[in-house]
Amino acid sequence: MSKTPSPPQSATEGLSVAERFQRLAAEWKQESRYLSNSAQMAMLKPYQRIIGMGAPVVPLILEELSREPDQWFWALEAITEQNPVPPEAMGKVRLMAQAWVQWGERQGVLDHGS
């Protein structure tokens, strides 16, 4: 009797949500470092996998944004179905990051006091 081969395991399988996020975020930063188009950055596989992780990664993305503003806005909007960025901040990464971090604090998703 032949044995059915098991599907290949993901490199991030068995990791905690935080560990998986950190690994995928590092891959995404590596792959996107020479891209300037945010849509192209968001279409990279590691970024799409982060979006696929859903709500549990929102605090991790917000923490990352508070440390180092970057193009996490597409993922946050896709996961939360929210966009707290005021029109005057559009296109200004630091202001956009600040709006999202403040949103996270108001929603109780991000707590800088802990």
mmCIF file of C-alpha atoms in Angstrom:
data_model
loop_
_atom_site.group_PDB
_atom_site.id
_atom_site.type_symbol
_atom_site.label_atom_id
_atom_site.label_comp_id
_atom_site.label_asym_id
_atom_site.label_seq_id
_atom_site.Cartn_x
_atom_site.Cartn_y
_atom_site.Cartn_z
ATOM 1 C CA MET A 1 0.000 0.000 0.000
ATOM 2 C CA SER A 2 1.454 3.353 -1.005
ATOM 3 C CA LYS A 3 1.695 6.110 1.487
ATOM 4 C CA THR A 4 0.276 9.504 0.554
ATOM 5 C CA PRO A 5 3.023 12.093 0.830
ATOM 6 C CA SER A 6 2.342 14.762 3.400
ATOM 7 C CA PRO A 7 2.180 18.340 2.158
ATOM 8 C CA PRO A 8 5.369 20.361 2.573
ATOM 9 C CA GLN A 9 5.533 22.270 5.833
ATOM 10 C CA SER A 10 5.700 26.035 5.864
ATOM 11 C CA ALA A 11 8.904 27.578 7.178
ATOM 12 C CA THR A 12 6.764 29.383 9.742
ATOM 13 C CA GLU A 13 4.589 26.444 10.800
ATOM 14 C CA GLY A 14 4.722 25.786 14.537
ATOM 15 C CA LEU A 15 5.894 29.297 15.384
ATOM 16 C CA SER A 16 3.963 31.651 17.644
ATOM 17 C CA VAL A 17 2.001 34.456 15.978
ATOM 18 C CA ALA A 18 4.690 36.955 17.022
ATOM 19 C CA GLU A 19 7.541 34.762 15.755
ATOM 20 C CA ARG A 20 5.756 34.114 12.470
ATOM 21 C CA PHE A 21 5.025 37.821 12.045
ATOM 22 C CA GLN A 22 8.654 38.771 12.755
ATOM 23 C CA ARG A 23 9.945 36.219 10.256
ATOM 24 C CA LEU A 24 7.491 37.270 7.529
ATOM 25 C CA ALA A 25 8.098 40.979 8.231
ATOM 26 C CA ALA A 26 11.853 40.449 7.851
ATOM 27 C CA GLU A 27 11.297 38.592 4.557
ATOM 28 C CA TRP A 28 8.989 41.362 3.341
ATOM 29 C CA LYS A 29 11.494 44.102 4.237
ATOM 30 C CA GLN A 30 14.233 42.211 2.413
ATOM 31 C CA GLU A 31 12.098 41.690 -0.706
ATOM 32 C CA SER A 32 10.667 45.223 -0.751
ATOM 33 C CA ARG A 33 13.799 47.224 0.006
ATOM 34 C CA TYR A 34 14.275 48.360 -3.612
ATOM 35 C CA LEU A 35 10.576 48.973 -4.302
ATOM 36 C CA SER A 36 9.026 52.419 -4.002
ATOM 37 C CA ASN A 37 5.500 51.507 -5.110
ATOM 38 C CA SER A 38 3.384 50.619 -2.069
ATOM 39 C CA ALA A 39 1.019 48.486 -4.176
ATOM 40 C CA GLN A 40 3.953 46.352 -5.355
ATOM 41 C CA MET A 41 5.189 46.083 -1.764
ATOM 42 C CA ALA A 42 1.752 44.920 -0.609
ATOM 43 C CA MET A 43 1.572 42.229 -3.284
ATOM 44 C CA LEU A 44 4.717 40.446 -2.091
ATOM 45 C CA LYS A 45 4.020 36.985 -0.661
ATOM 46 C CA PRO A 46 5.290 37.661 2.886
ATOM 47 C CA TYR A 47 3.050 40.744 3.149
ATOM 48 C CA GLN A 48 0.048 38.818 1.857
ATOM 49 C CA ARG A 49 0.748 36.045 4.365
ATOM 50 C CA ILE A 50 0.808 38.624 7.162
ATOM 51 C CA ILE A 51 -2.594 39.910 6.021
ATOM 52 C CA GLY A 52 -3.797 36.301 6.014
ATOM 53 C CA MET A 53 -2.867 35.985 9.687
ATOM 54 C CA GLY A 54 -5.724 38.370 10.461
ATOM 55 C CA ALA A 55 -6.570 40.300 13.633
ATOM 56 C CA PRO A 56 -3.912 38.688 15.889
ATOM 57 C CA VAL A 57 -1.160 40.536 13.976
ATOM 58 C CA VAL A 58 -2.721 44.002 14.258
ATOM 59 C CA PRO A 59 -1.005 44.820 17.607
ATOM 60 C CA LEU A 60 2.292 43.525 16.194
ATOM 61 C CA ILE A 61 1.989 45.695 13.077
ATOM 62 C CA LEU A 62 1.092 48.725 15.209
ATOM 63 C CA GLU A 63 4.099 48.119 17.478
ATOM 64 C CA GLU A 64 6.293 47.865 14.383
ATOM 65 C CA LEU A 65 4.794 51.115 13.040
ATOM 66 C CA SER A 66 5.453 52.921 16.315
ATOM 67 C CA ARG A 67 9.120 51.832 16.226
ATOM 68 C CA GLU A 68 9.750 52.214 12.516
ATOM 69 C CA PRO A 69 7.130 53.802 10.236
ATOM 70 C CA ASP A 70 6.796 51.747 7.056
ATOM 71 C CA GLN A 71 4.192 50.691 4.501
ATOM 72 C CA TRP A 72 1.937 48.649 6.797
ATOM 73 C CA PHE A 73 -1.170 50.691 5.988
ATOM 74 C CA TRP A 74 -2.544 48.398 3.283
ATOM 75 C CA ALA A 75 -2.352 45.416 5.655
ATOM 76 C CA LEU A 76 -3.953 47.306 8.531
ATOM 77 C CA GLU A 77 -6.815 48.529 6.375
ATOM 78 C CA ALA A 78 -7.339 45.070 4.854
ATOM 79 C CA ILE A 79 -7.453 43.375 8.262
ATOM 80 C CA THR A 80 -9.389 45.988 10.256
ATOM 81 C CA GLU A 81 -11.581 47.443 7.505
ATOM 82 C CA GLN A 82 -10.719 50.843 9.018
ATOM 83 C CA ASN A 83 -8.677 53.816 7.853
ATOM 84 C CA PRO A 84 -8.057 56.399 10.579
ATOM 85 C CA VAL A 85 -5.644 58.437 8.434
ATOM 86 C CA PRO A 86 -6.942 61.980 7.869
ATOM 87 C CA PRO A 87 -6.858 63.251 4.261
ATOM 88 C CA GLU A 88 -4.111 65.780 5.041
ATOM 89 C CA ALA A 89 -1.791 62.967 6.220
ATOM 90 C CA MET A 90 -2.182 60.790 3.102
ATOM 91 C CA GLY A 91 1.176 60.035 1.516
ATOM 92 C CA LYS A 92 3.125 61.130 4.609
ATOM 93 C CA VAL A 93 4.352 57.892 6.152
ATOM 94 C CA ARG A 94 5.180 59.272 9.604
ATOM 95 C CA LEU A 95 1.804 61.014 9.959
ATOM 96 C CA MET A 96 -0.025 57.952 8.642
ATOM 97 C CA ALA A 97 1.838 55.756 11.126
ATOM 98 C CA GLN A 98 0.987 58.170 13.941
ATOM 99 C CA ALA A 99 -2.724 58.068 13.000
ATOM 100 C CA TRP A 100 -2.732 54.256 13.061
ATOM 101 C CA VAL A 101 -0.851 54.046 16.368
ATOM 102 C CA GLN A 102 -3.314 56.498 17.930
ATOM 103 C CA TRP A 103 -6.195 54.446 16.508
ATOM 104 C CA GLY A 104 -4.692 51.311 18.078
ATOM 105 C CA GLU A 105 -4.431 53.032 21.449
ATOM 106 C CA ARG A 106 -8.051 54.268 21.262
ATOM 107 C CA GLN A 107 -9.259 50.792 20.290
ATOM 108 C CA GLY A 108 -7.302 49.149 23.111
ATOM 109 C CA VAL A 109 -5.309 47.146 20.565
ATOM 110 C CA LEU A 110 -2.015 48.827 21.412
ATOM 111 C CA ASP A 111 -0.946 49.698 24.930
ATOM 112 C CA HIS A 112 2.383 51.478 25.253
ATOM 113 C CA GLY A 113 2.033 51.388 29.031
ATOM 114 C CA SER A 114 2.730 47.658 29.283
#
